[in-house]
């Protein structure tokens, strides 16, 4: 069970609270792991009673859970679980840019342990951090005070450094939890277990045997109602230094000597620090035009609500990078992410070299005989591609695939993705959170291509595999992307 604590939500009326935070808290309540004294303090501009806030969220989340059938860990919302989670809510209406609200938060907390959660636009992160500091809300005396900061953590190296500086001027590193929901995905967490709890993989996990790695986060959704946010962010900043680099660091890190947060985090940072600065020639940005997905017509990005009709913001980014260390020298990592693509797929594919000598006739022209695919979303599992002899009289080798699926093997349902992260924060475990150094190493690698605005913008139709320029990025190395299906 988690220790006693109060969760202070800045921006309790926002989208993030509804989509991720409260559904995950609900799952923790359903697992009965929240402390009996668990309390929520909501800070928001618009005045509401705690009852109205709770009732509004109940309705919204019920509708949302229905839409996303299967994604909600406990199916239909159970009123008694909900009430248990919401039994102690306080609502403080006020302006987060004014000192007064922080005095009221301090008054409400007294000597309670607390987690401050920022569910507001990134431009307010610095202001809230400073104000919490000035109101002495990070001071601990037999109780803890922690802060969870959402992505995007800065928009380039300088801004991330500046935000880290503000945070560290008011709180210690061990009080700061920089969250990335990809770390909350069960199948992402399991990548470490697959790599380091088996003998099978680690001996092969190096340049002698691996040809290249493909990291994909492809979505079929467009920008939905987030045009305003997306216009100021774009695919590179929204996905690459955070989500894709989370996958990159888990794929490429050296085995840590323990699961202590500082040990694991420093291995991840070491990996990101070894990325050779990415060059413009290895970088593609593109935007979706109108098209069709699953037979349904989809608008062009420029026709989406709150998007400039002449926008040059990218909805797709692909890049090739190199990691300059002993293990990965000469192994390219190809990363791609985009909206409105042919299929939803989050995956890391580790493609092995061909055998040094071809003993068998090849049954198909498959150029990737051995691939290990960490399937992260929406399918969660591990697929291995290897060659077998094709039945028949000839000595022909042909590729087959063996797949493990979490949902076939384990009874537990999919979770929202924040449960483990919130629970770990309550317990003071930072292993699944980003350190200041990890964040800065990620942005540093991208300095040569960020901002992406002065790059040539390419285009793809909604429902495509991506722009042809991203295919060329691999073709020029004699390789190709695994198809999005
Ligand atoms: C968010 C991005 O952080 O991650 C979104 O802001 C993106 O643009 C989302 O859609 C992807 O997460 P998931 O878990 O749905 O793959």
CSV table of C-alpha atoms and ligand atoms in Angstrom, one decimal:
chain,number,residue,atom,x,y,z
A,1,UNK,CA,0.0,0.0,0.0
A,2,UNK,CA,1.2,3.5,-0.8
A,3,UNK,CA,2.1,5.8,2.1
A,4,UNK,CA,-0.2,8.6,3.3
A,5,UNK,CA,-0.1,11.5,0.9
A,6,UNK,CA,-2.1,14.3,-0.7
A,7,UNK,CA,-2.1,14.8,-4.4
A,8,UNK,CA,-2.2,18.4,-5.4
A,9,UNK,CA,-3.4,18.7,-9.0
A,10,UNK,CA,-2.6,22.0,-10.7
A,11,UNK,CA,-5.0,22.2,-13.7
A,12,UNK,CA,-7.6,19.8,-12.2
A,13,UNK,CA,-10.1,20.8,-14.9
A,14,UNK,CA,-7.8,19.9,-17.8
A,15,UNK,CA,-7.6,17.1,-20.4
A,16,UNK,CA,-4.7,15.3,-18.8
A,17,UNK,CA,-6.4,15.0,-15.5
A,18,UNK,CA,-9.4,13.4,-17.2
A,19,UNK,CA,-7.5,11.1,-19.6
A,20,UNK,CA,-4.6,9.9,-17.6
A,21,UNK,CA,-4.3,11.0,-14.1
A,22,UNK,CA,-7.8,10.3,-12.6
A,23,UNK,CA,-8.3,7.0,-14.5
A,24,UNK,CA,-4.9,5.8,-13.2
A,25,UNK,CA,-5.8,6.8,-9.7
A,26,UNK,CA,-9.0,5.0,-10.1
A,27,UNK,CA,-7.1,1.8,-11.0
A,28,UNK,CA,-4.9,2.2,-8.0
A,29,UNK,CA,-8.1,2.6,-5.8
A,30,UNK,CA,-9.6,-0.5,-7.5
A,31,UNK,CA,-6.4,-2.4,-6.6
A,32,UNK,CA,-6.8,-1.1,-3.1
A,33,UNK,CA,-3.3,0.3,-2.9
A,34,UNK,CA,-4.0,3.9,-2.1
A,35,UNK,CA,-3.5,5.0,1.5
A,36,UNK,CA,-6.7,5.2,3.6
A,37,UNK,CA,-5.8,8.8,4.2
A,38,UNK,CA,-5.3,9.6,0.5
A,39,UNK,CA,-6.5,13.1,-0.3
A,40,UNK,CA,-6.8,15.2,-3.4
A,41,UNK,CA,-6.4,19.0,-3.6
A,42,UNK,CA,-7.5,20.4,-6.9
A,43,UNK,CA,-6.2,23.8,-8.0
A,44,UNK,CA,-8.0,25.3,-11.0
A,45,UNK,CA,-9.1,28.7,-12.3
A,46,UNK,CA,-12.8,27.9,-12.5
A,47,UNK,CA,-14.6,27.6,-9.2
A,48,UNK,CA,-16.3,24.3,-8.6
A,49,UNK,CA,-17.4,22.3,-5.6
A,50,UNK,CA,-15.5,19.0,-5.0
A,51,UNK,CA,-18.7,17.1,-5.6
A,52,UNK,CA,-19.4,18.8,-9.0
A,53,UNK,CA,-15.7,18.2,-10.0
A,54,UNK,CA,-16.0,14.5,-9.1
A,55,UNK,CA,-19.4,14.0,-10.8
A,56,UNK,CA,-18.2,15.8,-13.9
A,57,UNK,CA,-15.2,13.5,-14.2
A,58,UNK,CA,-17.2,10.4,-13.5
A,59,UNK,CA,-19.4,11.2,-16.5
A,60,UNK,CA,-16.6,12.1,-18.8
A,61,UNK,CA,-14.4,9.1,-17.9
A,62,UNK,CA,-17.4,6.7,-18.1
A,63,UNK,CA,-18.0,7.9,-21.7
A,64,UNK,CA,-14.3,7.8,-22.5
A,65,UNK,CA,-13.8,4.3,-21.0
A,66,UNK,CA,-16.7,3.1,-23.2
A,67,UNK,CA,-15.1,4.6,-26.4
A,68,UNK,CA,-11.8,3.0,-25.6
A,69,UNK,CA,-13.2,-0.4,-24.8
A,70,UNK,CA,-10.6,-2.7,-23.4
A,71,UNK,CA,-8.1,0.1,-22.6
A,72,UNK,CA,-9.5,0.8,-19.2
A,73,UNK,CA,-8.1,-1.6,-16.6
A,74,UNK,CA,-11.2,-2.3,-14.7
A,75,UNK,CA,-13.8,-2.0,-17.3
A,76,UNK,CA,-16.9,-0.2,-16.3
A,77,UNK,CA,-16.4,2.3,-13.5
A,78,UNK,CA,-17.5,1.0,-10.1
A,79,UNK,CA,-19.2,3.7,-8.0
A,80,UNK,CA,-17.9,2.4,-4.7
A,81,UNK,CA,-14.3,2.4,-5.9
A,82,UNK,CA,-14.8,5.9,-7.3
A,83,UNK,CA,-16.2,7.2,-4.0
A,84,UNK,CA,-13.3,5.7,-2.1
A,85,UNK,CA,-10.9,7.6,-4.4
A,86,UNK,CA,-12.9,10.8,-4.1
A,87,UNK,CA,-13.8,10.7,-0.5
A,88,UNK,CA,-11.5,13.4,0.5
A,89,UNK,CA,-11.3,16.2,-2.1
A,90,UNK,CA,-10.7,19.9,-1.6
A,91,UNK,CA,-11.1,22.4,-4.5
A,92,UNK,CA,-9.1,25.6,-4.5
A,93,UNK,CA,-10.1,28.0,-7.2
A,94,UNK,CA,-7.4,30.6,-8.0
A,95,UNK,CA,-4.8,31.9,-10.3
A,96,UNK,CA,-1.6,29.8,-10.4
A,97,UNK,CA,0.4,32.9,-11.4
A,98,UNK,CA,-0.5,34.7,-8.1
A,99,UNK,CA,1.2,33.9,-4.7
A,100,UNK,CA,-2.1,33.8,-2.9
A,101,UNK,CA,-3.1,30.4,-4.1
A,102,UNK,CA,0.1,28.8,-2.9
A,103,UNK,CA,-0.6,30.1,0.6
A,104,UNK,CA,-3.9,28.4,0.5
A,105,UNK,CA,-2.3,25.2,-0.7
A,106,UNK,CA,0.2,25.5,2.2
A,107,UNK,CA,-2.7,26.0,4.6
A,108,UNK,CA,-4.5,23.0,3.3
A,109,UNK,CA,-1.4,20.7,3.5
A,110,UNK,CA,-0.1,21.6,6.9
A,111,UNK,CA,2.4,18.8,7.7
A,112,UNK,CA,1.0,16.3,5.1
A,113,UNK,CA,3.2,14.5,2.6
A,114,UNK,CA,2.3,15.8,-0.8
A,115,UNK,CA,2.8,15.3,-4.5
A,116,UNK,CA,2.4,18.3,-6.7
A,117,UNK,CA,1.2,17.3,-10.1
A,118,UNK,CA,1.4,19.8,-13.1
A,119,UNK,CA,-1.5,19.1,-15.5
A,120,UNK,CA,-1.2,22.6,-17.0
A,121,UNK,CA,0.4,24.0,-20.2
A,122,UNK,CA,4.2,23.7,-20.1
A,123,UNK,CA,4.7,27.5,-20.1
A,124,UNK,CA,3.5,27.5,-16.5
A,125,UNK,CA,5.9,24.8,-15.1
A,126,UNK,CA,8.6,27.4,-14.2
A,127,UNK,CA,6.1,29.7,-12.5
A,128,UNK,CA,4.6,27.0,-10.4
A,129,UNK,CA,8.0,25.6,-9.4
A,130,UNK,CA,9.1,29.1,-8.3
A,131,UNK,CA,5.9,29.8,-6.4
A,132,UNK,CA,6.0,26.4,-4.6
A,133,UNK,CA,9.6,27.2,-3.6
A,134,UNK,CA,8.8,30.7,-2.4
A,135,UNK,CA,5.8,29.4,-0.4
A,136,UNK,CA,8.3,26.9,1.2
A,137,UNK,CA,6.2,24.0,0.0
A,138,UNK,CA,9.2,21.9,-0.9
A,139,UNK,CA,10.5,21.9,2.7
A,140,UNK,CA,10.2,18.5,4.4
A,141,UNK,CA,10.1,17.8,8.1
A,142,UNK,CA,9.2,14.2,8.7
A,143,UNK,CA,6.9,14.2,5.7
A,144,UNK,CA,7.8,14.3,1.9
A,145,UNK,CA,7.2,16.8,-0.8
A,146,UNK,CA,7.5,15.7,-4.4
A,147,UNK,CA,6.6,17.2,-7.8
A,148,UNK,CA,5.6,15.4,-11.0
A,149,UNK,CA,6.4,17.4,-14.1
A,150,UNK,CA,4.9,16.4,-17.4
A,151,UNK,CA,6.4,16.5,-20.8
A,152,UNK,CA,7.3,18.5,-22.9
A,153,UNK,CA,10.2,19.3,-20.5
A,154,UNK,CA,11.5,22.3,-22.5
A,155,UNK,CA,11.6,22.6,-26.2
A,156,UNK,CA,15.4,22.5,-26.8
A,157,UNK,CA,18.5,22.1,-24.8
A,158,UNK,CA,18.6,25.7,-23.5
A,159,UNK,CA,15.0,25.7,-22.3
A,160,UNK,CA,15.3,22.3,-20.7
A,161,UNK,CA,18.5,23.4,-18.9
A,162,UNK,CA,16.7,26.6,-17.8
A,163,UNK,CA,13.7,24.6,-16.4
A,164,UNK,CA,16.0,22.2,-14.6
A,165,UNK,CA,17.8,25.1,-13.1
A,166,UNK,CA,14.6,26.6,-11.8
A,167,UNK,CA,13.4,23.2,-10.5
A,168,UNK,CA,16.8,22.6,-8.8
A,169,UNK,CA,16.9,26.0,-7.3
A,170,UNK,CA,13.8,25.2,-5.2
A,171,UNK,CA,13.8,21.4,-4.9
A,172,UNK,CA,16.3,18.6,-4.7
A,173,UNK,CA,16.7,16.2,-7.6
A,174,UNK,CA,15.2,13.4,-5.6
A,175,UNK,CA,12.0,15.5,-5.1
A,176,UNK,CA,11.6,16.0,-8.9
A,177,UNK,CA,9.8,13.4,-11.0
A,178,UNK,CA,9.9,14.1,-14.7
A,179,UNK,CA,7.2,11.8,-16.1
A,180,UNK,CA,7.0,10.1,-19.5
A,181,UNK,CA,4.0,7.9,-19.9
A,182,UNK,CA,5.9,5.5,-22.1
A,183,UNK,CA,7.7,4.3,-19.0
A,184,UNK,CA,4.3,3.4,-17.6
A,185,UNK,CA,3.5,1.0,-20.4
A,186,UNK,CA,3.7,-2.5,-19.0
A,187,UNK,CA,5.4,-3.8,-22.2
A,188,UNK,CA,8.0,-1.0,-22.1
A,189,UNK,CA,8.9,-1.8,-18.5
A,190,UNK,CA,9.2,-5.4,-19.5
A,191,UNK,CA,11.8,-4.7,-22.1
A,192,UNK,CA,14.4,-4.5,-19.3
A,193,UNK,CA,13.3,-7.8,-17.9
A,194,UNK,CA,13.5,-9.4,-21.3
A,195,UNK,CA,16.9,-8.1,-21.9
A,196,UNK,CA,18.4,-8.6,-18.4
A,197,UNK,CA,16.5,-11.6,-16.9
A,198,UNK,CA,17.4,-13.9,-19.8
A,199,UNK,CA,20.7,-15.3,-21.0
A,200,UNK,CA,19.4,-15.5,-24.5
A,201,UNK,CA,19.6,-11.9,-25.6
A,202,UNK,CA,22.4,-10.1,-24.0
A,203,UNK,CA,25.3,-12.0,-25.7
A,204,UNK,CA,23.9,-11.0,-29.1
A,205,UNK,CA,23.1,-7.4,-28.1
A,206,UNK,CA,26.0,-5.8,-29.8
A,207,UNK,CA,27.4,-4.6,-33.1
A,208,UNK,CA,28.9,-8.0,-33.9
A,209,UNK,CA,25.4,-9.5,-34.4
A,210,UNK,CA,23.0,-6.6,-34.9
A,211,UNK,CA,22.6,-5.0,-38.3
A,212,UNK,CA,20.3,-2.1,-37.2
A,213,UNK,CA,17.4,-1.1,-35.0
A,214,UNK,CA,14.0,0.4,-36.0
A,215,UNK,CA,12.0,2.3,-33.4
A,216,UNK,CA,8.5,3.2,-34.4
A,217,UNK,CA,5.6,5.1,-32.8
A,218,UNK,CA,3.0,5.3,-35.5
A,219,UNK,CA,-0.5,6.5,-34.9
A,220,UNK,CA,-3.7,6.6,-37.0
A,221,UNK,CA,-5.2,9.5,-35.1
A,222,UNK,CA,-4.6,13.1,-36.2
A,223,UNK,CA,-4.1,16.0,-33.9
A,224,UNK,CA,-7.7,15.7,-32.7
A,225,UNK,CA,-8.6,18.8,-30.7
A,226,UNK,CA,-5.0,19.6,-29.8
A,227,UNK,CA,-4.2,21.8,-32.9
A,228,UNK,CA,-3.2,24.8,-30.7
A,229,UNK,CA,-0.7,22.7,-28.7
A,230,UNK,CA,0.5,20.9,-31.7
A,231,UNK,CA,1.2,24.0,-33.8
A,232,UNK,CA,3.7,25.1,-31.1
A,233,UNK,CA,5.2,21.6,-30.7
A,234,UNK,CA,5.2,19.3,-33.8
A,235,UNK,CA,6.1,15.7,-34.0
A,236,UNK,CA,9.8,16.0,-33.2
A,237,UNK,CA,9.4,17.7,-29.9
A,238,UNK,CA,6.2,15.9,-29.0
A,239,UNK,CA,7.6,12.4,-29.4
A,240,UNK,CA,11.4,12.1,-30.1
A,241,UNK,CA,13.5,13.4,-27.2
A,242,UNK,CA,10.9,11.9,-24.8
A,243,UNK,CA,9.0,8.8,-25.9
A,244,UNK,CA,11.3,7.5,-28.6
A,245,UNK,CA,14.4,8.2,-26.6
A,246,UNK,CA,12.8,6.3,-23.7
A,247,UNK,CA,12.6,3.3,-26.0
A,248,UNK,CA,16.1,3.9,-27.4
A,249,UNK,CA,17.6,4.1,-24.0
A,250,UNK,CA,16.0,0.9,-22.8
A,251,UNK,CA,17.0,-0.9,-26.0
A,252,UNK,CA,20.6,0.3,-26.0
A,253,UNK,CA,21.7,0.7,-22.4
A,254,UNK,CA,24.3,-1.4,-20.8
A,255,UNK,CA,23.1,-3.8,-18.1
A,256,UNK,CA,22.8,-1.8,-14.8
A,257,UNK,CA,24.4,-3.3,-11.7
A,258,UNK,CA,21.1,-2.9,-9.8
A,259,UNK,CA,17.6,-1.6,-10.2
A,260,UNK,CA,18.4,1.4,-7.9
A,261,UNK,CA,17.0,4.5,-9.6
A,262,UNK,CA,20.3,6.3,-9.8
A,263,UNK,CA,22.1,3.3,-11.3
A,264,UNK,CA,19.5,2.7,-14.0
A,265,UNK,CA,19.1,6.4,-14.8
A,266,UNK,CA,22.8,6.9,-15.2
A,267,UNK,CA,23.0,3.9,-17.6
A,268,UNK,CA,20.3,5.5,-19.7
A,269,UNK,CA,21.9,8.8,-19.7
A,270,UNK,CA,25.3,7.3,-20.7
A,271,UNK,CA,23.6,5.8,-23.7
A,272,UNK,CA,21.9,9.1,-24.7
A,273,UNK,CA,25.2,10.9,-24.1
A,274,UNK,CA,26.8,8.7,-26.7
A,275,UNK,CA,24.5,9.7,-29.5
A,276,UNK,CA,26.5,11.3,-32.3
A,277,UNK,CA,24.9,14.7,-33.0
A,278,UNK,CA,22.2,14.1,-35.6
A,279,UNK,CA,22.7,15.7,-39.0
A,280,UNK,CA,20.2,17.3,-41.3
A,281,UNK,CA,20.9,14.7,-44.0
A,282,UNK,CA,19.7,12.0,-41.6
A,283,UNK,CA,16.5,13.7,-40.7
A,284,UNK,CA,13.1,13.9,-42.4
A,285,UNK,CA,10.0,15.9,-41.4
A,286,UNK,CA,6.7,15.6,-43.1
A,287,UNK,CA,3.0,16.6,-42.8
A,288,UNK,CA,-0.1,14.7,-43.6
A,289,UNK,CA,-2.3,15.7,-46.5
A,290,UNK,CA,-5.9,14.5,-46.9
A,291,UNK,CA,-6.4,10.8,-47.4
A,292,UNK,CA,-8.2,7.7,-46.2
A,293,UNK,CA,-7.7,5.4,-43.3
A,294,UNK,CA,-9.7,2.2,-43.1
A,295,UNK,CA,-11.9,3.5,-45.9
A,296,UNK,CA,-12.7,6.8,-44.0
A,297,UNK,CA,-11.8,10.2,-45.4
A,298,UNK,CA,-9.4,12.2,-43.3
A,299,UNK,CA,-8.7,15.9,-43.5
A,300,UNK,CA,-5.3,17.3,-44.2
A,301,UNK,CA,-3.4,18.6,-41.1
A,302,UNK,CA,-3.8,22.2,-42.5
A,303,UNK,CA,-7.6,21.8,-42.4
A,304,UNK,CA,-7.7,20.6,-38.8
A,305,UNK,CA,-9.2,22.9,-36.2
A,306,UNK,CA,-6.9,25.5,-34.7
A,307,UNK,CA,-4.2,24.9,-37.3
A,308,UNK,CA,-2.8,27.6,-39.6
A,309,UNK,CA,-3.9,26.7,-43.1
A,310,UNK,CA,-0.3,27.4,-44.2
A,311,UNK,CA,1.2,25.6,-41.3
A,312,UNK,CA,4.7,24.1,-41.8
A,313,UNK,CA,4.6,22.1,-38.6
A,314,UNK,CA,5.6,18.5,-39.0
A,315,UNK,CA,3.3,15.6,-38.1
A,316,UNK,CA,5.9,13.0,-38.9
A,317,UNK,CA,9.6,12.8,-38.2
A,318,UNK,CA,12.1,10.1,-39.1
A,319,UNK,CA,15.8,10.1,-38.3
A,320,UNK,CA,18.9,7.9,-38.3
A,321,UNK,CA,21.3,8.0,-35.5
A,322,UNK,CA,24.5,6.5,-34.4
A,323,UNK,CA,25.7,5.6,-30.9
A,324,UNK,CA,29.4,6.1,-30.5
A,325,UNK,CA,30.3,3.4,-28.0
A,326,UNK,CA,31.9,0.0,-28.0
A,327,UNK,CA,28.6,-1.9,-28.1
A,328,UNK,CA,26.9,0.0,-30.9
A,329,UNK,CA,29.6,1.3,-33.2
A,330,UNK,CA,28.4,1.1,-36.8
A,331,UNK,CA,24.8,0.0,-36.0
A,332,UNK,CA,22.4,2.6,-37.2
A,333,UNK,CA,19.2,3.3,-35.2
A,334,UNK,CA,16.3,4.4,-37.4
A,335,UNK,CA,13.5,6.2,-35.5
A,336,UNK,CA,10.1,7.3,-36.9
A,337,UNK,CA,6.9,8.7,-35.5
A,338,UNK,CA,3.9,10.2,-37.1
A,339,UNK,CA,0.2,10.8,-37.0
A,340,UNK,CA,-2.4,9.6,-39.5
A,341,UNK,CA,-0.3,6.7,-40.7
A,342,UNK,CA,-1.5,3.4,-42.1
A,343,UNK,CA,-1.5,1.6,-38.7
A,344,UNK,CA,-1.2,2.2,-35.0
A,345,UNK,CA,2.0,0.6,-33.9
A,346,UNK,CA,4.6,1.3,-31.2
A,347,UNK,CA,7.5,-1.1,-31.6
A,348,UNK,CA,11.2,-1.7,-31.3
A,349,UNK,CA,12.6,-4.0,-34.0
A,350,UNK,CA,16.1,-5.3,-33.5
A,351,UNK,CA,17.3,-6.6,-36.9
A,352,UNK,CA,20.2,-9.1,-36.9
A,353,UNK,CA,22.9,-9.5,-39.4
A,354,UNK,CA,22.6,-12.2,-42.0
A,355,UNK,CA,24.5,-15.4,-41.5
A,356,UNK,CA,28.1,-15.0,-42.9
A,357,UNK,CA,27.5,-17.6,-45.5
A,358,UNK,CA,24.2,-18.8,-47.2
A,359,UNK,CA,24.0,-22.5,-46.9
A,360,UNK,CA,20.4,-22.8,-48.0
A,361,UNK,CA,18.5,-21.6,-50.9
A,362,UNK,CA,16.3,-18.7,-49.8
A,363,UNK,CA,12.6,-19.5,-50.1
A,364,UNK,CA,11.7,-15.8,-50.2
A,365,UNK,CA,13.6,-12.6,-50.9
A,366,UNK,CA,13.3,-11.6,-47.2
A,367,UNK,CA,16.3,-9.5,-46.3
A,368,UNK,CA,15.8,-9.6,-42.6
A,369,UNK,CA,16.0,-13.3,-41.5
A,370,UNK,CA,16.3,-12.6,-37.8
A,371,UNK,CA,14.3,-9.9,-36.1
A,372,UNK,CA,13.3,-9.5,-32.5
A,373,UNK,CA,10.3,-7.2,-32.2
A,374,UNK,CA,9.2,-5.7,-28.9
A,375,UNK,CA,5.6,-5.0,-29.6
A,376,UNK,CA,4.5,-2.3,-27.2
A,377,UNK,CA,1.2,-0.9,-28.4
A,378,UNK,CA,-1.6,-1.8,-29.2
A,379,UNK,CA,-0.4,-5.5,-29.4
A,380,UNK,CA,1.8,-6.2,-26.4
A,381,UNK,CA,4.3,-8.9,-26.8
A,382,UNK,CA,7.5,-10.2,-28.4
A,383,UNK,CA,7.8,-11.5,-31.9
A,384,UNK,CA,10.8,-13.4,-33.2
A,385,UNK,CA,11.5,-14.0,-36.8
A,386,UNK,CA,13.8,-16.8,-37.8
A,387,UNK,CA,14.4,-19.2,-40.7
A,388,UNK,CA,13.2,-22.8,-40.9
A,389,UNK,CA,13.5,-25.4,-43.6
A,390,UNK,CA,10.6,-25.3,-46.0
A,391,UNK,CA,8.9,-28.7,-46.0
A,392,UNK,CA,9.7,-30.5,-49.3
A,393,UNK,CA,12.5,-32.2,-51.1
A,394,UNK,CA,14.7,-29.1,-51.6
A,395,UNK,CA,17.0,-27.5,-49.0
A,396,UNK,CA,15.2,-24.2,-48.9
A,397,UNK,CA,15.2,-21.9,-45.8
A,398,UNK,CA,12.2,-19.7,-45.3
A,399,UNK,CA,11.3,-17.1,-42.6
A,400,UNK,CA,8.7,-17.8,-39.9
A,401,UNK,CA,7.6,-15.9,-36.9
A,402,UNK,CA,6.9,-16.9,-33.3
A,403,UNK,CA,4.9,-14.5,-31.1
A,404,UNK,CA,4.4,-14.2,-27.4
A,405,UNK,CA,1.4,-12.0,-26.3
A,406,UNK,CA,1.0,-10.7,-22.8
A,407,UNK,CA,-2.8,-10.8,-23.0
A,408,UNK,CA,-2.7,-14.5,-23.8
A,409,UNK,CA,-0.4,-15.3,-21.0
A,410,UNK,CA,-1.4,-13.0,-18.2
A,411,UNK,CA,-4.8,-12.3,-16.9
A,412,UNK,CA,-4.3,-8.7,-16.0
A,413,UNK,CA,-6.0,-6.2,-18.3
A,414,UNK,CA,-4.3,-3.3,-20.0
A,415,UNK,CA,-3.7,-0.3,-17.7
A,416,UNK,CA,-3.9,3.4,-18.4
A,417,UNK,CA,-0.2,3.8,-18.1
A,418,UNK,CA,0.3,6.0,-15.1
A,419,UNK,CA,-0.6,3.6,-12.3
A,420,UNK,CA,3.0,2.3,-11.8
A,421,UNK,CA,4.4,5.8,-12.1
A,422,UNK,CA,2.1,7.4,-9.6
A,423,UNK,CA,2.5,4.5,-7.2
A,424,UNK,CA,6.3,4.7,-7.5
A,425,UNK,CA,6.3,8.4,-6.9
A,426,UNK,CA,4.2,7.9,-3.7
A,427,UNK,CA,6.9,5.4,-2.6
A,428,UNK,CA,9.8,7.7,-3.6
A,429,UNK,CA,11.2,5.4,-6.4
A,430,UNK,CA,12.5,7.4,-9.4
A,431,UNK,CA,13.7,4.5,-11.5
A,432,UNK,CA,10.9,5.1,-14.1
A,433,UNK,CA,11.3,8.9,-14.2
A,434,UNK,CA,13.8,11.0,-16.2
A,435,UNK,CA,16.7,12.7,-14.5
A,436,UNK,CA,17.8,16.2,-15.3
A,437,UNK,CA,20.9,14.7,-17.1
A,438,UNK,CA,18.8,12.2,-19.2
A,439,UNK,CA,16.5,15.0,-20.4
A,440,UNK,CA,19.4,17.2,-21.3
A,441,UNK,CA,21.3,14.4,-23.1
A,442,UNK,CA,18.2,13.8,-25.2
A,443,UNK,CA,17.8,17.4,-26.3
A,444,UNK,CA,21.6,17.8,-26.8
A,445,UNK,CA,21.5,15.0,-29.4
A,446,UNK,CA,18.8,16.8,-31.4
A,447,UNK,CA,20.4,20.3,-31.4
A,448,UNK,CA,21.4,20.0,-35.0
A,449,UNK,CA,17.9,19.4,-36.3
A,450,UNK,CA,15.8,21.2,-33.7
A,451,UNK,CA,13.9,23.4,-34.5
A,452,UNK,CA,12.7,21.3,-37.4
A,453,UNK,CA,11.1,24.4,-39.0
A,454,UNK,CA,14.0,25.3,-41.3
A,455,UNK,CA,14.1,21.7,-42.7
A,456,UNK,CA,12.5,20.8,-46.0
A,457,UNK,CA,8.9,19.8,-45.2
A,458,UNK,CA,7.8,16.7,-47.0
A,459,UNK,CA,4.2,15.4,-47.4
A,460,UNK,CA,2.3,12.1,-47.1
A,461,UNK,CA,-1.3,11.3,-47.5
A,462,UNK,CA,-3.3,10.2,-44.4
A,463,UNK,CA,-3.2,6.5,-44.4
A,464,UNK,CA,0.3,6.2,-46.0
A,465,UNK,CA,3.3,4.4,-44.6
A,466,UNK,CA,5.0,7.8,-44.3
A,467,UNK,CA,6.7,10.1,-46.8
A,468,UNK,CA,8.8,8.6,-49.6
A,469,UNK,CA,11.8,10.6,-48.2
A,470,UNK,CA,11.7,8.5,-45.1
A,471,UNK,CA,11.9,5.3,-47.2
A,472,UNK,CA,14.9,6.8,-49.0
A,473,UNK,CA,16.6,7.4,-45.7
A,474,UNK,CA,16.9,3.6,-45.3
A,475,UNK,CA,17.1,2.7,-49.0
A,476,UNK,CA,20.3,4.6,-49.4
A,477,UNK,CA,21.7,2.2,-46.8
A,478,UNK,CA,20.3,-0.8,-48.6
A,479,UNK,CA,17.6,-1.3,-45.9
A,480,UNK,CA,13.8,-0.8,-45.6
A,481,UNK,CA,11.3,-0.1,-42.9
A,482,UNK,CA,9.2,-2.9,-41.5
A,483,UNK,CA,5.7,-2.3,-42.9
A,484,UNK,CA,3.0,-0.7,-40.8
A,485,UNK,CA,0.2,-3.2,-40.8
B,1,LIG,C1,1.7,12.0,-26.1
B,1,LIG,C2,1.7,13.0,-27.3
B,1,LIG,O1,2.7,12.4,-25.2
B,1,LIG,O2,1.8,10.7,-26.6
B,1,LIG,C3,0.6,12.6,-28.3
B,1,LIG,O3,1.6,14.3,-26.9
B,1,LIG,C4,0.7,11.2,-28.7
B,1,LIG,O4,0.7,13.4,-29.4
B,1,LIG,C5,0.8,10.3,-27.4
B,1,LIG,O5,-0.5,10.8,-29.4
B,1,LIG,C6,1.1,8.8,-27.8
B,1,LIG,O6,1.0,8.0,-26.7
B,1,LIG,P1,0.4,6.5,-26.8
B,1,LIG,O7,0.5,6.0,-25.5
B,1,LIG,O8,-1.1,6.7,-27.3
B,1,LIG,O9,1.2,5.9,-27.9
